[in-house]
Amino acid sequence: MTKTVLESLNKTVIIGHDEPFCVIGERINPTGRKKLAAELEAEIFDTVRHDALHQVSSGACVLDINAGVVYNTNPNPNETEPILMEKLITLVQTVVDVPLCIDSSVPAALEAGLNVTKGRPLLNSVTGEEERLEVLLPLVKKFNVPVVAISNDDTGISEDPDIRFAVAKKIVQRASDFGIPANDIVVDPLVMPIGAMATAGQQVFKLVKRLREELKVNTTCGASNISFGLPNRHTINATFLPMAIASGMSSAIMNPTNPDEMSAILAANLLMNKDANGSKWIKNNRSLDQKTESNGSIGERRRRGDRHRRSSPR
Amino acid sequence: MTKTVLESLNKTVIIGHDEPFCVIGERINPTGRKKLAAELEAEIFDTVRHDALHQVSSGACVLDINAGVVYNTNPNPNETEPILMEKLITLVQTVVDVPLCIDSSVPAALEAGLNVTKGRPLLNSVTGEEERLEVLLPLVKKFNVPVVAISNDDTGISEDPDIRFAVAKKIVQRASDFGIPANDIVVDPLVMPIGAMATAGQQVFKLVKRLREELKVNTTCGASNISFGLPNRHTINATFLPMAIASGMSSAIMNPTNPDEMSAILAANLLMNKDANGSKWIKNNRSLDQKTESNGSIGERRRRGDRHRRSSPR
C-alpha cells in the first residue's frame, strides 16, 4: 500500500494507508496569530520553541513550519520569508526531532527551507496552478521530497468535487512527467466549511476514497475548516476526523493540543487496527479508568480468550 | 434508497440510508440490571417510566423493550415473559409516543408484544438459526412488521465476516420466500469487542458497506460492545459510531443518555448532510457557544454567501 516516507535527523515517519493516522502540527504559523507574528518580527522565538515542544508532546508526528509574517518594515515576503523560514527551521530542529512540513506560498521560502532541513521533509504545497507546477515540481524532484498537492487550480477552488479530483489527477500526472511517484504526493482535497456547504463532509469522504483507490495517493486536509462558524467546533472536528479516517484519510494538518480531536484520532487508530494490542490507547487512558486497567492489556485478554458478550454492560 | 418504516400511534420514524441516524434506546432491559429485574418481578414500574421519558428526551427515536426477567418464583420465561412484555409495552405506550422495538428470545413474548403494540414496531430479532426462522418469519409476515436480523446461525457467531454476511444473505432470501421485502430487514452484523478481536471495527465497517450495497438493507448494532473491557469506553463508542455512520450504518441499539455518543451522532448527521441547515446541531449547542450563535443560522450564512477560508482559525 501507498507509503510516503518523511525523515528528521533520527526519526522516520510514514504516512500510509496501513499506518496510524499522521498528525501534522499546525501551530507554528503566524497566519491569524497576531502575537506570534509580532514576536517573529522582533526575533523573539519563545512561542515557537514552546509550540514545537507542546505539539510533539501532544502527539504530533510532523510539524508544519510557516514563516508567513507580513513585516511592518518590509512588506515583500519574497525578501523576508526565506530568511525567517531558515531561522524557524534551524531553531525547531534544535528543539525537537520530528520530520518537518515546509509551508509557504513563496517558492523562495520553500527552497530556503529545503536547504536547511535535515532528513526528508514534506513540502507544503503545490497546487494545480500552472505557474506553481512549473516552479515547484523541479524543486520537489531536485530535493527528492514528498509534496502536498492542493486540489485548486488557476480557476480557483471548485465546489464540484469531480473537478477537484481532476485537478489532483492532473498534478499527479504532471509530477509523474518529472519522475515524481504517486506515493510522494499527499493530496489535500480541500475541506469546505459544513456551515457554508451542506455536502462538504460527504464530498471529502468520497474524494478521499477515490484519491486512495484511483490515484493511489495519501491524503491530508486542514481539518478544522469543516466546523468554521459553528458552535462546539471541537466535537464537529472530533467527529469529522474519524469519519475521514474510516474513508481512508491518512493525515491531517491540525492543532494537536486539542484533547477532543486527539482522543478521537487515538480511538480511530484503535478501531482501524493500527494500535497494536491497544497499547497506545491503554497508555493514554490508564489514569481515566484504573478499574478497567486491572483487566490487563488487550493482548493478555486476547490470550485468555475473552470473547463477545451478546448483552453489553450499561 | 432503502427505507424501513416504523410507527407508533401518532409518529412515523424511518430508518434509512438517506435519513438521520436512528437511535434505538436500549435501557428498558433487565439483562445486567439487577435492580430493574427485581422491580419488574415486584410489579414496580417507576424505573421503566423514567427510562422511557429520559431516553426519548435524550434523543431516542425508538425504544427497545425487553422483558427478560428470570423470576425467582417461576424460572420458565415462556410462561412469564409474554405477560411482562404485554405489561411493559402497554405502560410505555401511555408514557411516550415513539415506535417500539420488541426484543425477546422467546417467540411467545414477541407475539404477545405484537398483539398489544400500536402502530408498526420493529421485531428484535430473528437469527439465521433454522428453528427461529421457521417460527418467526411467519409472525413477521402476519403482522407486517420489520425485523432485526442478527447474523449468527446454528453454528454460532462466526469470527469470519464473510460467513456473517452469508448468514445475513440467507435470512434476506428466506424472508423473501415469505414475501417479506429487504427494506423490512435491519441487519445486525454483530459487533465484537475490539479488545478481543483487533479487526472488529474494520469488520463492521466493511460489512455495513456490503450489506447496504449488495443486500440493500438497513443495519443496526449493539454499539457499546465494541469497547467492552477497555478504559474510556465512551470515547471509543463516540468514535466508532461516526465511523460506522460514514460506512453506511443506519441505526444502533444503544444508551441515548450518554452525551458523548449522542453529540457524536448529531455531529455525524450534520456531516452526512442529514441535519437541514444544521438546525438540530445549533439548537443543541447554542448554550455552549453564545458568541458563535450570533453569526446566525447556517441557512442565513449560506444565503449571505459565507465561504471557504483557506486558513482556519485556531
mmCIF file of C-alpha atoms in Angstrom, chain B residues 114-228:
data_model
loop_
_atom_site.group_PDB
_atom_site.id
_atom_site.type_symbol
_atom_site.label_atom_id
_atom_site.label_comp_id
_atom_site.label_asym_id
_atom_site.label_seq_id
_atom_site.Cartn_x
_atom_site.Cartn_y
_atom_site.Cartn_z
ATOM 1 C CA LEU B 114 -47.042 -7.614 18.681
ATOM 2 C CA ASN B 115 -50.623 -8.093 19.862
ATOM 3 C CA VAL B 116 -50.591 -5.028 22.105
ATOM 4 C CA THR B 117 -48.278 -2.655 20.241
ATOM 5 C CA LYS B 118 -49.888 0.251 18.435
ATOM 6 C CA GLY B 119 -48.525 1.231 15.034
ATOM 7 C CA ARG B 120 -45.683 -0.652 13.326
ATOM 8 C CA PRO B 121 -42.992 -1.856 15.748
ATOM 9 C CA LEU B 122 -39.630 -3.407 14.948
ATOM 10 C CA LEU B 123 -39.271 -7.063 15.934
ATOM 11 C CA ASN B 124 -35.962 -7.926 17.652
ATOM 12 C CA SER B 125 -34.896 -10.447 16.468
ATOM 13 C CA VAL B 126 -34.576 -13.279 14.026
ATOM 14 C CA THR B 127 -31.236 -15.047 13.506
ATOM 15 C CA GLY B 128 -30.060 -17.493 10.866
ATOM 16 C CA GLU B 129 -30.959 -20.387 13.176
ATOM 17 C CA GLU B 130 -33.368 -22.669 11.327
ATOM 18 C CA GLU B 131 -35.830 -23.140 14.163
ATOM 19 C CA ARG B 132 -36.048 -19.397 14.779
ATOM 20 C CA LEU B 133 -36.528 -18.627 11.075
ATOM 21 C CA GLU B 134 -39.376 -21.155 10.839
ATOM 22 C CA VAL B 135 -41.178 -19.725 13.860
ATOM 23 C CA LEU B 136 -40.577 -16.009 13.400
ATOM 24 C CA LEU B 137 -40.774 -15.270 9.677
ATOM 25 C CA PRO B 138 -44.478 -16.261 9.540
ATOM 26 C CA LEU B 139 -45.055 -13.928 12.511
ATOM 27 C CA VAL B 140 -43.219 -11.093 10.735
ATOM 28 C CA LYS B 141 -45.336 -11.689 7.649
ATOM 29 C CA LYS B 142 -48.607 -11.992 9.564
ATOM 30 C CA PHE B 143 -48.099 -8.722 11.465
ATOM 31 C CA ASN B 144 -46.401 -6.961 8.508
ATOM 32 C CA VAL B 145 -43.591 -5.574 10.663
ATOM 33 C CA PRO B 146 -39.890 -5.029 10.043
ATOM 34 C CA VAL B 147 -37.415 -7.284 11.819
ATOM 35 C CA VAL B 148 -33.852 -7.142 13.116
ATOM 36 C CA ALA B 149 -31.785 -9.973 11.602
ATOM 37 C CA ILE B 150 -28.726 -10.992 13.603
ATOM 38 C CA SER B 151 -26.019 -12.619 11.548
ATOM 39 C CA ASN B 152 -25.389 -15.754 13.575
ATOM 40 C CA ASP B 153 -26.812 -19.185 12.852
ATOM 41 C CA ASP B 154 -26.928 -22.726 14.220
ATOM 42 C CA THR B 155 -23.111 -22.848 14.176
ATOM 43 C CA GLY B 156 -22.907 -19.775 16.440
ATOM 44 C CA ILE B 157 -21.259 -16.417 15.777
ATOM 45 C CA SER B 158 -18.538 -16.684 13.165
ATOM 46 C CA GLU B 159 -15.410 -14.566 13.511
ATOM 47 C CA ASP B 160 -15.219 -14.575 9.711
ATOM 48 C CA PRO B 161 -17.124 -11.537 8.366
ATOM 49 C CA ASP B 162 -17.776 -13.323 5.053
ATOM 50 C CA ILE B 163 -19.691 -16.010 6.922
ATOM 51 C CA ARG B 164 -21.658 -13.382 8.863
ATOM 52 C CA PHE B 165 -22.502 -11.730 5.530
ATOM 53 C CA ALA B 166 -23.614 -15.105 4.136
ATOM 54 C CA VAL B 167 -25.886 -15.651 7.148
ATOM 55 C CA ALA B 168 -27.468 -12.219 6.609
ATOM 56 C CA LYS B 169 -27.949 -13.021 2.940
ATOM 57 C CA LYS B 170 -29.629 -16.306 3.819
ATOM 58 C CA ILE B 171 -32.062 -14.538 6.162
ATOM 59 C CA VAL B 172 -32.911 -11.944 3.499
ATOM 60 C CA GLN B 173 -33.548 -14.721 0.974
ATOM 61 C CA ARG B 174 -35.647 -16.784 3.360
ATOM 62 C CA ALA B 175 -37.659 -13.686 4.266
ATOM 63 C CA SER B 176 -38.173 -13.026 0.584
ATOM 64 C CA ASP B 177 -39.677 -16.524 0.252
ATOM 65 C CA PHE B 178 -42.274 -15.391 2.802
ATOM 66 C CA GLY B 179 -42.936 -12.191 0.837
ATOM 67 C CA ILE B 180 -41.004 -10.007 3.287
ATOM 68 C CA PRO B 181 -39.067 -7.314 1.387
ATOM 69 C CA ALA B 182 -35.394 -6.462 2.062
ATOM 70 C CA ASN B 183 -36.311 -2.980 3.260
ATOM 71 C CA ASP B 184 -38.150 -4.562 6.194
ATOM 72 C CA ILE B 185 -34.991 -6.317 7.366
ATOM 73 C CA VAL B 186 -32.496 -4.443 9.539
ATOM 74 C CA VAL B 187 -29.308 -6.490 9.743
ATOM 75 C CA ASP B 188 -27.124 -6.527 12.848
ATOM 76 C CA PRO B 189 -23.693 -7.618 11.551
ATOM 77 C CA LEU B 190 -22.597 -8.265 15.168
ATOM 78 C CA VAL B 191 -20.054 -6.006 16.794
ATOM 79 C CA MET B 192 -17.232 -7.871 18.548
ATOM 80 C CA PRO B 193 -15.168 -6.153 21.247
ATOM 81 C CA ILE B 194 -12.059 -4.567 19.757
ATOM 82 C CA GLY B 195 -10.274 -5.725 22.926
ATOM 83 C CA ALA B 196 -10.867 -9.357 21.952
ATOM 84 C CA MET B 197 -10.525 -9.008 18.168
ATOM 85 C CA ALA B 198 -8.276 -6.303 16.682
ATOM 86 C CA THR B 199 -10.128 -6.329 13.342
ATOM 87 C CA ALA B 200 -13.571 -5.907 14.937
ATOM 88 C CA GLY B 201 -14.005 -2.279 13.817
ATOM 89 C CA GLN B 202 -12.827 -2.865 10.256
ATOM 90 C CA GLN B 203 -15.084 -5.930 10.001
ATOM 91 C CA VAL B 204 -18.141 -3.881 10.910
ATOM 92 C CA PHE B 205 -17.272 -1.012 8.540
ATOM 93 C CA LYS B 206 -16.805 -3.419 5.611
ATOM 94 C CA LEU B 207 -19.871 -5.491 6.456
ATOM 95 C CA VAL B 208 -22.088 -2.431 6.724
ATOM 96 C CA LYS B 209 -20.971 -1.275 3.255
ATOM 97 C CA ARG B 210 -21.604 -4.716 1.734
ATOM 98 C CA LEU B 211 -24.976 -5.131 3.438
ATOM 99 C CA ARG B 212 -26.046 -1.736 2.150
ATOM 100 C CA GLU B 213 -24.714 -2.092 -1.374
ATOM 101 C CA GLU B 214 -25.280 -5.801 -2.067
ATOM 102 C CA LEU B 215 -28.342 -6.675 0.021
ATOM 103 C CA LYS B 216 -29.900 -3.159 0.064
ATOM 104 C CA VAL B 217 -30.768 -3.485 3.743
ATOM 105 C CA ASN B 218 -30.566 -1.123 6.667
ATOM 106 C CA THR B 219 -28.233 -2.002 9.513
ATOM 107 C CA THR B 220 -28.093 -1.731 13.278
ATOM 108 C CA CYS B 221 -25.804 -2.912 16.052
ATOM 109 C CA GLY B 222 -25.248 -3.082 19.770
ATOM 110 C CA ALA B 223 -22.732 -0.279 19.565
ATOM 111 C CA SER B 224 -21.197 -0.341 23.026
ATOM 112 C CA ASN B 225 -19.946 -3.913 22.584
ATOM 113 C CA ILE B 226 -17.030 -2.501 20.575
ATOM 114 C CA SER B 227 -15.401 -1.008 23.682
ATOM 115 C CA PHE B 228 -16.057 -3.858 26.141
#
